[in-house]
Short mmCIF file of C-alpha atoms in Angstrom, two decimals:
data_model
loop_
_atom_site.label_atom_id
_atom_site.label_comp_id
_atom_site.label_asym_id
_atom_site.label_seq_id
_atom_site.Cartn_x
_atom_site.Cartn_y
_atom_site.Cartn_z
CA MET A 272 5.18 -36.19 -3.18
CA ALA A 273 7.73 -34.11 -1.26
CA ARG A 274 6.24 -30.94 0.23
CA ASN A 275 8.90 -28.56 -1.06
CA LEU A 276 7.08 -26.19 -3.41
CA VAL A 277 5.18 -23.07 -2.38
CA ALA A 278 3.48 -20.32 -4.39
CA GLY A 279 3.51 -16.58 -3.94
CA VAL A 280 0.73 -14.62 -5.63
CA ASP A 281 0.90 -10.87 -6.30
CA THR A 282 -2.48 -9.41 -7.24
CA SER A 283 -1.38 -5.86 -7.98
CA THR A 284 -3.11 -2.96 -9.68
CA GLN A 285 -1.79 -3.96 -13.12
CA SER A 286 -1.65 -7.76 -13.07
CA THR A 287 -1.59 -11.02 -11.16
CA LYS A 288 1.74 -12.82 -10.89
CA VAL A 289 2.21 -16.38 -9.65
CA ARG A 290 5.66 -17.50 -8.53
CA VAL A 291 6.11 -21.21 -7.78
CA THR A 292 9.12 -21.39 -5.49
CA ASP A 293 11.43 -23.88 -3.82
CA ALA A 294 10.52 -23.55 -0.15
CA ALA A 295 14.03 -24.31 1.08
CA THR A 296 16.02 -21.92 -1.13
CA GLY A 297 13.55 -19.34 -2.43
CA THR A 298 14.55 -20.15 -6.01
CA THR A 299 11.96 -19.55 -8.72
CA VAL A 300 10.73 -22.84 -10.21
CA ARG A 301 7.93 -21.55 -12.46
CA PHE A 302 6.29 -18.18 -13.11
CA GLY A 303 3.13 -16.84 -14.73
CA GLN A 304 1.52 -13.43 -15.19
CA ALA A 305 -1.78 -12.09 -16.53
CA LYS A 306 -2.97 -8.49 -16.89
CA HIS A 307 -5.79 -6.73 -15.06
CA PRO A 308 -8.11 -4.20 -16.70
CA ASP A 309 -7.11 -0.56 -16.51
CA GLY A 310 -9.07 1.84 -14.33
CA THR A 311 -9.68 2.84 -10.75
CA THR A 312 -12.70 0.55 -10.36
CA VAL A 313 -12.51 -3.11 -11.36
CA ALA A 314 -14.81 -6.11 -11.23
CA PRO A 315 -13.09 -8.60 -8.86
CA ALA A 316 -13.96 -11.38 -11.31
CA ALA A 317 -11.14 -9.97 -13.47
CA TRP A 318 -8.66 -10.75 -10.68
CA TRP A 319 -9.94 -14.32 -10.48
CA GLN A 320 -9.59 -14.78 -14.23
CA ALA A 321 -6.08 -13.29 -14.16
CA PHE A 322 -5.09 -15.58 -11.28
CA ARG A 323 -6.29 -18.67 -13.14
CA GLU A 324 -4.44 -17.60 -16.30
CA ALA A 325 -1.23 -16.80 -14.38
CA ALA A 326 -1.41 -20.11 -12.48
CA GLU A 327 -1.80 -21.98 -15.76
CA GLN A 328 1.19 -20.12 -17.22
CA ALA A 329 3.14 -21.16 -14.12
CA GLY A 330 2.49 -24.80 -14.91
CA GLY A 331 -0.40 -25.24 -12.51
CA LEU A 332 -0.43 -25.44 -8.72
CA ALA A 333 -1.29 -29.10 -8.15
CA ASP A 334 2.14 -29.79 -6.61
CA VAL A 335 2.17 -26.71 -4.36
CA ALA A 336 2.03 -27.36 -0.60
CA ALA A 337 1.38 -23.79 0.59
CA LEU A 338 0.27 -20.53 -1.01
CA ALA A 339 -0.08 -16.91 0.09
CA VAL A 340 -1.44 -13.82 -1.65
CA GLY A 341 0.01 -10.32 -1.56
CA GLY A 342 -2.30 -7.64 -2.87
CA GLN A 343 -2.87 -4.02 -3.68
CA GLN A 344 -3.91 -2.28 -0.48
CA HIS A 345 -7.08 -0.37 0.37
CA GLY A 346 -9.29 -1.71 -2.45
CA MET A 347 -12.92 -2.04 -1.31
CA VAL A 348 -14.74 -5.30 -2.11
CA LEU A 349 -18.37 -5.35 -0.94
CA LEU A 350 -20.24 -8.68 -0.70
CA ASP A 351 -23.92 -9.32 -0.11
CA ALA A 352 -25.36 -12.13 1.99
CA THR A 353 -24.96 -14.62 -0.88
CA GLY A 354 -21.27 -13.77 -1.31
CA ALA A 355 -21.88 -11.93 -4.57
CA VAL A 356 -19.95 -8.75 -5.31
CA ILE A 357 -22.31 -5.79 -4.91
CA ARG A 358 -20.45 -3.32 -7.13
CA ASP A 359 -17.07 -3.01 -8.82
CA ALA A 360 -14.20 -2.68 -6.37
CA MET A 361 -12.95 0.86 -5.82
CA LEU A 362 -9.14 0.69 -5.89
CA TRP A 363 -6.54 2.60 -3.91
CA ASN A 364 -6.03 5.03 -6.81
CA ASP A 365 -9.71 6.00 -6.96
CA THR A 366 -9.77 9.45 -5.35
CA SER A 367 -13.55 9.98 -5.56
CA SER A 368 -13.77 9.72 -1.79
CA ALA A 369 -11.55 12.72 -1.00
CA PRO A 370 -14.57 14.71 0.31
CA GLN A 371 -15.57 11.77 2.51
CA ALA A 372 -12.00 11.54 3.89
CA ALA A 373 -12.17 15.22 4.83
CA ALA A 374 -15.60 14.77 6.40
CA LEU A 375 -14.43 11.80 8.50
CA ILE A 376 -11.51 13.84 9.80
CA GLU A 377 -13.78 16.72 10.71
CA ALA A 378 -16.25 14.35 12.39
CA LEU A 379 -13.66 13.21 14.94
CA GLY A 380 -12.25 16.70 15.24
CA ALA A 381 -15.62 18.30 15.98
CA ALA A 382 -15.65 17.32 19.64
CA PRO A 383 -13.97 19.95 21.87
CA ALA A 384 -10.22 19.80 22.40
CA VAL A 385 -8.95 17.82 25.37
CA GLY A 386 -5.67 18.64 27.10
CA ASP A 387 -2.99 19.77 24.64
CA GLU A 388 -4.93 18.82 21.50
CA PRO A 389 -4.85 21.40 18.67
CA GLN A 390 -7.60 24.00 18.55
CA ASP A 391 -7.92 23.58 14.78
CA VAL A 392 -10.68 21.05 14.01
CA VAL A 393 -8.87 19.38 11.09
CA ALA A 394 -5.54 19.06 12.92
CA ARG A 395 -7.38 17.71 15.95
CA GLY A 396 -9.32 15.24 13.81
CA LYS A 397 -6.15 13.93 12.14
CA GLN A 398 -4.51 13.39 15.53
CA ARG A 399 -7.51 11.45 16.80
CA TRP A 400 -7.61 9.21 13.74
CA VAL A 401 -3.90 8.48 14.07
CA ARG A 402 -4.33 7.57 17.72
CA ALA A 403 -7.38 5.45 16.89
CA VAL A 404 -6.11 3.39 13.94
CA GLY A 405 -2.53 4.52 13.20
CA SER A 406 -3.28 6.71 10.16
CA SER A 407 -5.47 9.64 9.21
CA PRO A 408 -7.96 9.00 6.38
CA VAL A 409 -7.08 9.90 2.81
CA ALA A 410 -9.00 9.05 -0.35
CA SER A 411 -6.91 5.89 -0.84
CA TYR A 412 -8.17 4.15 2.30
CA THR A 413 -11.03 1.67 2.38
CA LEU A 414 -13.21 3.41 4.97
CA THR A 415 -13.46 6.57 2.88
CA LYS A 416 -14.73 4.47 -0.04
CA VAL A 417 -17.33 2.86 2.22
CA ALA A 418 -18.42 6.37 3.18
CA TRP A 419 -18.63 7.33 -0.51
CA VAL A 420 -20.88 4.37 -1.27
CA ALA A 421 -23.05 5.18 1.76
CA GLU A 422 -23.53 8.72 0.46
CA HIS A 423 -23.85 8.09 -3.28
CA GLU A 424 -25.18 4.51 -3.49
CA PRO A 425 -27.14 4.00 -0.25
CA GLU A 426 -28.99 0.96 -1.61
CA HIS A 427 -25.62 -0.76 -2.14
CA ALA A 428 -24.42 0.21 1.33
CA ARG A 429 -27.53 -1.20 2.97
CA ALA A 430 -26.97 -4.52 1.16
CA ILE A 431 -23.43 -5.04 2.49
CA ALA A 432 -22.94 -8.29 4.40
CA ALA A 433 -19.12 -8.37 4.29
CA ILE A 434 -16.28 -6.00 3.46
CA CYS A 435 -12.93 -7.34 2.35
CA LEU A 436 -9.79 -6.32 0.48
CA PRO A 437 -8.48 -7.59 -2.88
CA HIS A 438 -6.07 -10.09 -1.33
CA ASP A 439 -8.73 -11.29 1.13
CA TRP A 440 -11.25 -11.89 -1.65
CA LEU A 441 -8.79 -13.75 -3.89
CA SER A 442 -7.62 -15.96 -0.98
CA TRP A 443 -11.28 -16.75 -0.19
CA ARG A 444 -11.88 -17.78 -3.80
CA ILE A 445 -8.73 -19.93 -3.85
CA ALA A 446 -10.11 -21.70 -0.76
CA GLY A 447 -13.07 -22.71 -2.92
CA HIS A 448 -15.62 -20.17 -1.73
CA GLY A 449 -17.74 -17.80 -3.75
CA PRO A 450 -21.33 -16.77 -4.40
CA ALA A 451 -23.76 -19.35 -3.04
CA SER A 452 -26.82 -20.69 -4.79
CA GLU A 453 -30.18 -19.71 -3.41
CA GLY A 454 -30.48 -20.99 0.14
CA GLY A 455 -26.81 -21.99 0.23
CA ASP A 456 -24.11 -20.90 2.66
CA ALA A 457 -21.71 -18.37 1.13
CA ARG A 458 -19.15 -19.05 3.90
CA LEU A 459 -18.48 -15.37 4.48
CA ASP A 460 -17.13 -16.47 7.86
CA ALA A 461 -14.21 -18.07 5.99
CA LEU A 462 -12.85 -14.68 4.88
CA PHE A 463 -9.41 -13.99 6.34
CA THR A 464 -6.71 -11.34 6.13
CA ASP A 465 -3.56 -10.24 7.92
CA ARG A 466 -2.69 -7.24 10.06
CA SER A 467 -0.63 -5.49 7.35
CA ASP A 468 -3.52 -5.20 4.90
CA ALA A 469 -6.13 -4.66 7.62
CA SER A 470 -4.08 -1.76 8.98
CA GLY A 471 -4.68 0.15 5.74
CA THR A 472 -8.46 0.19 6.02
CA SER A 473 -8.89 2.97 8.65
CA TYR A 474 -11.19 0.66 10.62
CA TYR A 475 -8.59 -1.71 12.10
CA ASP A 476 -6.16 -0.82 14.89
CA ALA A 477 -3.01 -2.93 14.48
CA ALA A 478 -1.65 -1.90 17.90
CA SER A 479 -4.63 -3.37 19.78
CA GLY A 480 -5.51 -5.97 17.15
CA ARG A 481 -9.19 -5.07 16.85
CA TYR A 482 -11.64 -3.75 14.31
CA ARG A 483 -13.30 -0.39 15.00
CA ARG A 484 -16.91 -1.08 14.06
CA ASP A 485 -17.91 2.26 15.54
CA LEU A 486 -15.89 4.00 12.82
CA LEU A 487 -17.61 1.86 10.20
CA ALA A 488 -20.96 2.99 11.64
CA LEU A 489 -19.79 6.59 11.31
CA ALA A 490 -19.03 6.01 7.61
CA LEU A 491 -22.25 4.08 6.93
CA ALA A 492 -24.63 6.55 8.61
CA PRO A 493 -25.52 8.52 5.41
CA ALA A 494 -26.95 5.34 3.84
CA PHE A 495 -29.78 5.54 6.36
CA GLY A 496 -30.13 9.31 6.46
CA GLU A 497 -28.48 9.25 9.89
CA ARG A 498 -25.76 11.44 11.35
CA VAL A 499 -23.26 10.89 14.15
CA GLU A 500 -22.28 13.96 16.10
CA ILE A 501 -19.51 13.32 18.60
CA ALA A 502 -20.00 15.45 21.69
CA ALA A 503 -16.87 14.35 23.54
CA MET A 504 -13.78 12.31 22.73
CA ALA A 505 -11.41 11.90 25.64
CA ASP A 506 -9.68 8.78 24.30
CA PRO A 507 -9.68 8.01 20.55
CA THR A 508 -8.62 4.42 21.22
CA GLN A 509 -12.07 3.79 22.73
CA PRO A 510 -15.30 3.41 20.70
CA ILE A 511 -17.27 6.55 19.92
CA ASP A 512 -20.98 6.83 20.70
CA THR A 513 -22.92 6.02 17.52
CA SER A 514 -26.32 5.54 19.20
CA ALA A 515 -27.68 8.48 17.18
CA ALA A 516 -27.31 6.26 14.10
CA PRO A 517 -29.01 3.03 15.20
CA GLN A 518 -29.43 1.48 11.74
CA ALA A 519 -25.83 2.18 10.71
CA THR A 520 -24.62 0.87 14.06
CA ALA A 521 -26.64 -2.33 13.65
CA LEU A 522 -25.24 -2.86 10.16
CA ALA A 523 -21.66 -2.24 11.30
CA GLU A 524 -22.09 -4.72 14.14
CA ARG A 525 -23.40 -7.53 11.95
CA LEU A 526 -20.96 -7.05 9.06
CA VAL A 527 -18.59 -9.93 8.43
CA LEU A 528 -15.02 -8.65 8.50
CA PRO A 529 -12.14 -10.99 7.62
CA THR A 530 -10.50 -12.86 10.49
CA VAL A 531 -7.06 -11.36 11.10
CA LEU A 532 -4.51 -14.18 11.16
CA GLY A 533 -1.08 -14.09 12.77
CA PRO A 534 2.03 -13.64 10.57
CA SER A 535 2.62 -17.37 10.02
CA GLN A 536 -0.84 -18.73 10.83
CA ALA A 537 -2.51 -20.96 8.27
CA ALA A 538 -6.11 -20.30 7.32
CA ALA A 539 -8.71 -22.74 8.59
CA ASP A 540 -9.36 -23.92 5.04
CA THR A 541 -6.83 -25.37 2.64
CA ALA A 542 -6.98 -24.44 -1.03
CA ASP A 543 -9.60 -25.99 -3.24
CA PRO A 544 -7.71 -29.05 -4.55
CA ALA A 545 -8.98 -28.27 -8.05
CA ILE A 546 -7.02 -25.00 -7.80
CA ALA A 547 -3.90 -25.86 -5.76
CA GLY A 548 -2.43 -28.79 -3.84
CA GLY A 549 -4.43 -31.55 -5.50
CA GLU A 550 -1.34 -33.79 -5.65
CA VAL A 551 -0.12 -32.96 -2.12
CA ASP A 552 -0.99 -35.03 0.94
CA GLY A 553 -3.05 -32.81 3.21
CA GLY A 554 -3.65 -30.28 0.46
CA CYS A 555 -2.26 -26.76 -0.01
CA LEU A 556 -2.09 -24.60 3.10
CA LEU A 557 -3.14 -20.97 2.75
CA GLY A 558 -1.09 -18.27 4.45
CA PRO A 559 -2.64 -15.04 5.74
CA GLY A 560 -1.28 -13.01 2.82
CA GLY A 561 -0.69 -9.29 3.16
CA GLY A 562 -0.59 -5.83 1.66
CA ASP A 563 1.76 -5.34 -1.27
CA ASN A 564 4.21 -3.02 0.50
CA ALA A 565 4.47 -5.28 3.53
CA MET A 566 4.91 -8.33 1.29
CA ALA A 567 7.67 -6.57 -0.64
CA SER A 568 9.50 -5.86 2.63
CA LEU A 569 9.20 -9.54 3.54
CA GLY A 570 10.49 -10.49 0.12
CA LEU A 571 13.47 -8.19 0.63
CA GLY A 572 14.15 -9.67 4.06
CA MET A 573 14.02 -6.21 5.62
CA GLN A 574 14.87 -5.78 9.30
CA VAL A 575 14.41 -2.97 11.80
CA GLY A 576 16.46 -0.03 10.47
CA ASP A 577 15.92 -0.86 6.80
CA VAL A 578 13.96 1.49 4.55
CA SER A 579 12.86 0.57 1.04
CA VAL A 580 12.36 3.27 -1.57
CA SER A 581 10.20 1.82 -4.32
CA LEU A 582 9.87 3.83 -7.52
CA GLY A 583 6.93 2.67 -9.58
CA THR A 584 3.84 4.53 -10.74
CA SER A 585 3.90 5.96 -7.23
CA GLY A 586 6.86 6.38 -4.92
CA VAL A 587 6.82 4.52 -1.60
CA ALA A 588 9.25 4.79 1.29
CA ALA A 589 8.61 2.10 3.90
CA ALA A 590 10.56 1.37 7.09
CA ILE A 591 10.51 -1.56 9.48
CA ALA A 592 9.91 -0.38 13.05
CA GLU A 593 9.78 -2.46 16.20
CA ASN A 594 6.95 -0.44 17.75
CA PRO A 595 3.94 1.48 16.39
CA VAL A 596 4.86 4.82 14.83
CA TYR A 597 2.30 7.61 15.23
CA ASP A 598 2.54 10.67 13.00
CA LEU A 599 -0.01 13.07 14.49
CA THR A 600 0.13 15.23 11.34
CA GLY A 601 -1.23 12.30 9.32
CA ALA A 602 1.54 12.42 6.71
CA ILE A 603 2.98 9.00 7.56
CA SER A 604 0.73 5.92 7.43
CA GLY A 605 1.16 3.79 10.54
CA PHE A 606 0.73 0.38 8.93
CA ALA A 607 1.73 -3.03 10.26
CA ASP A 608 4.14 -5.37 8.48
CA CYS A 609 3.91 -9.11 7.79
CA THR A 610 6.13 -10.28 10.66
CA GLY A 611 4.64 -8.72 13.79
CA HIS A 612 6.50 -5.41 13.47
CA TYR A 613 5.27 -2.13 12.01
CA LEU A 614 5.64 -0.46 8.62
CA PRO A 615 5.57 3.34 8.78
CA LEU A 616 5.07 4.34 5.16
CA ALA A 617 5.02 7.49 3.09
CA CYS A 618 3.61 7.38 -0.43
CA THR A 619 3.94 9.92 -3.23
CA ILE A 620 1.46 9.84 -6.08
CA ASN A 621 4.22 10.89 -8.48
CA GLY A 622 6.93 8.27 -8.91
CA SER A 623 8.90 7.15 -11.95
CA ARG A 624 6.41 8.95 -14.21
CA ILE A 625 8.39 12.09 -13.31
CA LEU A 626 11.19 10.71 -15.47
CA ASP A 627 8.70 9.99 -18.25
CA ALA A 628 7.54 13.61 -18.13
CA GLY A 629 11.16 14.73 -18.48
CA ARG A 630 11.78 12.37 -21.39
CA HIS A 631 8.70 13.56 -23.23
CA ALA A 632 9.50 17.21 -22.65
CA LEU A 633 13.06 16.79 -23.95
CA GLY A 634 12.31 14.19 -26.63
CA VAL A 635 14.84 11.64 -25.32
CA ASP A 636 14.94 8.06 -24.05
CA TYR A 637 16.01 7.01 -20.55
CA ASP A 638 19.70 6.66 -21.41
CA GLU A 639 19.77 10.04 -23.14
CA LEU A 640 18.00 11.64 -20.15
CA ALA A 641 20.72 10.23 -17.90
CA GLU A 642 23.52 11.49 -20.16
CA LEU A 643 22.02 14.98 -20.15
CA ALA A 644 21.58 14.93 -16.35
CA PHE A 645 25.18 13.83 -15.76
CA ALA A 646 26.41 16.72 -17.93
CA ALA A 647 24.86 19.25 -15.52
CA GLU A 648 26.15 20.25 -12.08
CA PRO A 649 24.32 19.39 -8.83
CA GLY A 650 21.43 21.79 -8.40
CA ALA A 651 20.78 22.01 -12.16
CA GLY A 652 22.21 25.50 -12.41
CA GLY A 653 19.60 26.80 -9.98
CA ILE A 654 16.54 25.13 -11.56
CA THR A 655 14.27 23.21 -9.20
CA LEU A 656 11.39 20.93 -10.16
CA VAL A 657 8.61 20.36 -7.65
CA PRO A 658 7.10 17.30 -9.37
CA TYR A 659 3.46 17.31 -8.22
CA PHE A 660 2.14 16.55 -11.72
CA ASP A 661 -0.95 14.67 -10.53
CA GLY A 662 -1.37 16.47 -7.22
CA GLU A 663 0.40 14.89 -4.28
CA ARG A 664 -0.24 12.73 -1.23
CA THR A 665 3.04 13.38 0.61
CA PRO A 666 2.67 16.24 1.31
CA ASN A 667 -1.12 16.13 1.05
CA ARG A 668 -1.75 18.52 -1.84
CA PRO A 669 -4.34 16.79 -4.05
CA ASP A 670 -4.96 19.86 -6.21
CA ALA A 671 -1.31 20.85 -6.73
CA THR A 672 0.50 20.92 -10.06
CA ALA A 673 4.19 20.65 -10.90
CA SER A 674 6.40 23.74 -11.08
CA LEU A 675 9.84 24.64 -12.42
CA THR A 676 11.49 27.53 -10.60
CA GLY A 677 14.78 29.37 -10.97
CA LEU A 678 14.76 29.53 -14.77
CA THR A 679 16.96 32.15 -16.43
CA LEU A 680 18.12 32.63 -19.99
CA ALA A 681 21.56 31.41 -18.96
CA ASN A 682 20.58 28.21 -17.13
CA THR A 683 17.69 26.98 -19.30
CA THR A 684 19.56 24.18 -21.01
CA ARG A 685 18.56 20.62 -21.84
CA GLU A 686 21.21 19.36 -19.43
CA ASN A 687 19.92 21.40 -16.49
CA LEU A 688 16.32 20.52 -17.23
CA ALA A 689 17.14 16.80 -17.31
CA ARG A 690 19.03 17.11 -14.02
CA ALA A 691 16.12 18.99 -12.43
CA PHE A 692 13.68 16.18 -13.31
CA VAL A 693 15.91 13.49 -11.76
CA GLU A 694 16.66 15.61 -8.69
CA GLY A 695 12.96 16.46 -8.28
CA LEU A 696 12.04 12.78 -8.17
CA LEU A 697 14.74 11.98 -5.63
CA CYS A 698 14.00 15.04 -3.48
CA SER A 699 10.35 13.98 -3.22
CA GLN A 700 11.55 10.63 -1.85
CA ARG A 701 13.96 12.43 0.49
CA ASP A 702 10.86 14.17 1.89
CA CYS A 703 9.45 10.75 2.75
CA LEU A 704 12.70 9.61 4.38
CA GLU A 705 12.89 12.75 6.51
CA LEU A 706 9.32 12.29 7.72
CA ILE A 707 10.04 8.70 8.74
CA ARG A 708 13.30 9.69 10.44
CA ALA A 709 11.60 12.54 12.33
CA LEU A 710 9.22 10.04 13.96
CA GLY A 711 12.13 8.19 15.54
CA ALA A 712 12.31 5.26 13.13
CA ARG A 713 15.86 4.10 12.40
CA VAL A 714 17.19 4.64 8.88
CA ASP A 715 20.36 2.54 8.69
CA ARG A 716 20.07 1.20 5.15
CA VAL A 717 18.16 2.34 2.06
CA LEU A 718 17.07 -0.30 -0.46
CA LEU A 719 16.21 1.13 -3.88
CA ILE A 720 13.70 -0.97 -5.86
CA GLY A 721 10.99 -0.62 -8.51
CA GLY A 722 11.00 0.22 -12.18
CA GLY A 723 12.44 3.68 -11.55
CA ALA A 724 15.53 2.08 -10.02
CA LYS A 725 16.47 0.86 -13.51
CA SER A 726 17.33 4.44 -14.45
CA GLU A 727 21.09 4.99 -14.35
CA ALA A 728 20.48 8.63 -13.48
CA VAL A 729 18.36 7.72 -10.46
CA ARG A 730 20.84 5.10 -9.26
CA ARG A 731 23.91 7.34 -9.52
CA LEU A 732 22.33 10.50 -8.10
CA ALA A 733 20.35 8.83 -5.30
CA PRO A 734 23.15 8.82 -2.67
CA ALA A 735 23.83 12.52 -3.20
CA ILE A 736 20.18 13.51 -2.75
CA LEU A 737 19.21 10.97 -0.07
CA GLY A 738 22.37 11.73 1.88
CA MET A 739 23.56 8.14 2.35
CA ASP A 740 24.70 5.07 0.46
CA VAL A 741 21.96 3.23 -1.41
CA THR A 742 21.76 -0.57 -1.67
CA ARG A 743 20.40 -1.86 -4.94
CA PRO A 744 18.82 -5.34 -4.84
CA ALA A 745 18.46 -7.22 -8.09
CA THR A 746 15.29 -6.37 -10.01
CA ASP A 747 12.71 -8.98 -9.07
CA GLU A 748 9.08 -9.57 -8.12
CA TYR A 749 9.42 -8.83 -4.41
CA VAL A 750 5.71 -8.90 -3.57
CA ALA A 751 5.42 -12.40 -5.06
CA ILE A 752 8.68 -13.41 -3.36
CA GLY A 753 7.36 -12.13 -0.03
CA ALA A 754 4.14 -14.06 -0.48
CA ALA A 755 6.09 -17.23 -1.32
CA ARG A 756 8.34 -16.66 1.70
CA GLN A 757 5.28 -16.35 3.93
CA ALA A 758 3.86 -19.55 2.44
CA ALA A 759 7.14 -21.35 3.19
CA TRP A 760 7.03 -19.97 6.74
CA VAL A 761 3.49 -21.27 7.24
CA LEU A 762 4.52 -24.64 5.83
CA SER A 763 7.58 -24.95 8.08
CA GLY A 764 5.89 -24.05 11.34
CA ALA A 765 9.14 -22.31 12.36
CA ALA A 766 9.36 -19.27 14.64
CA GLU A 767 10.94 -17.14 11.91
CA PRO A 768 10.52 -16.96 8.12
CA PRO A 769 13.09 -18.86 6.04
CA ALA A 770 16.38 -17.03 5.50
CA TRP A 771 16.40 -16.77 1.72
CA GLN A 772 19.37 -15.08 0.09
CA LEU A 773 18.79 -11.56 -1.26
CA THR A 774 20.78 -10.79 -4.42
CA ILE A 775 22.42 -7.35 -4.23
CA GLU A 776 23.46 -5.86 -7.56
CA GLY A 777 25.47 -3.08 -6.00
CA VAL A 778 25.80 -0.33 -3.43
CA GLU A 779 25.70 3.19 -4.82
CA THR A 780 27.87 5.79 -3.13
CA GLY A 781 28.29 9.50 -3.70
CA GLU A 782 29.10 12.82 -2.10
CA PRO A 783 25.99 14.25 -0.40
CA THR A 784 24.65 17.49 -1.89
CA PRO A 785 22.46 18.88 0.91
CA GLU A 786 22.15 22.22 -0.83
CA VAL A 787 20.03 20.59 -3.56
CA TYR A 788 17.48 19.31 -1.06
CA ARG A 789 17.46 22.65 0.77
CA ALA A 790 16.63 24.46 -2.48
CA TYR A 791 13.89 21.92 -3.19
CA ALA A 792 12.40 22.30 0.30
CA LYS A 793 12.30 26.07 -0.16
CA ALA A 794 10.65 25.78 -3.58
CA ARG A 795 7.92 23.37 -2.48
CA GLY A 796 7.17 25.46 0.65
#
């Protein structure tokens, strides 16, 4: 059978999607999707069930020659020595570990300042984390969740034999591995990942390509009643002294962490032929996979200078940068991408749900919200919405709430309120763009994607608020496309990923309205 079909898998927060794809053209051949349970903690077995259902919907994977998995970032999957899941996975949107994130920052910041480091402990700690692993811990990241388990479920922490991420675990299962019978080999050593997803853990440094087991020991110390106090920290890129926590250090050293594969490197194992590739000579190759944002950028074919603005449940602005980008304030995550470059990324907790809040408040649908917004002037008659409905991550204000300012009897109209909601959403994404630009990353082209991009109001007003033309790719499953493109790259053995055609629905243009963003910046403080 000709080796011309590949599969891209997207195991996201909401569902698993399987896209069987023509490796030469990138054209969809078959597609399947199955939902995940709601919640911020999920049993990984639900992902496996959803994958099997989605693969069956897609007509099966027996004729697929290569497969890769893109997945929700930061989710913590803990395995014991038999390969069994110790507890439900804590997902990126589980914010229980906010206190642990703060404590980890303070732990690195506690050592005296060196050179021109800030005198403030928290600011100093954030800088050191950024220099160590590219990003400063927030509740989303895996290491903070490990620290939460160590503090609240020490018996679970002490049982950890391996830590992996959702895409790592699903790839491992597709390779035919899983919990071993008594006395059997769980093949934890077969776990693999890629640098994009590993870079979102807070214990992997993508610039040097190494895990920071000392930082894992720091997080695990409470499970043993131990404490690491850092007396000096001249160079955050070098391991800290964790000898005061011998049991946590020993555990961190023996933990199995997934092997980090290169961008187009095949895993050592092929897929279980009962799952994929059973009709293909040589079986189905498994690509390294990647984090969902990095996979989406690969699916979009993004190059250095491109920035994607993805409006879903959250809002994500991600740029492709040739070199590591270090934001010493901790606002920008210094992730890696799926091609060997870097992916500086800013994420807002509040995304397209801002529009939903506006619709509900005004009792209208999306089209009616757009009509009202277009009937108002730029600036909404002086009304500004700061849309931190669920707190916010960029800027880091977890306890914030939304606010409407500038209301008067004269300007409080349905039209102005609708405009304020759309402008508030776009201004929050402009914040992300400005942060990325301030770090020296090029912003030559903005690609607007995600469910929020379907809003006519967002599309038409985006250029005015973002200050530049906005390219609008066709609505598609870009994480699954990116995973399929990686699989085709692995299959080809070429130096570069295949050059699949990106369908552009249009380029939005408009007169910039900088005064709107200035009013927003003043209101949010």
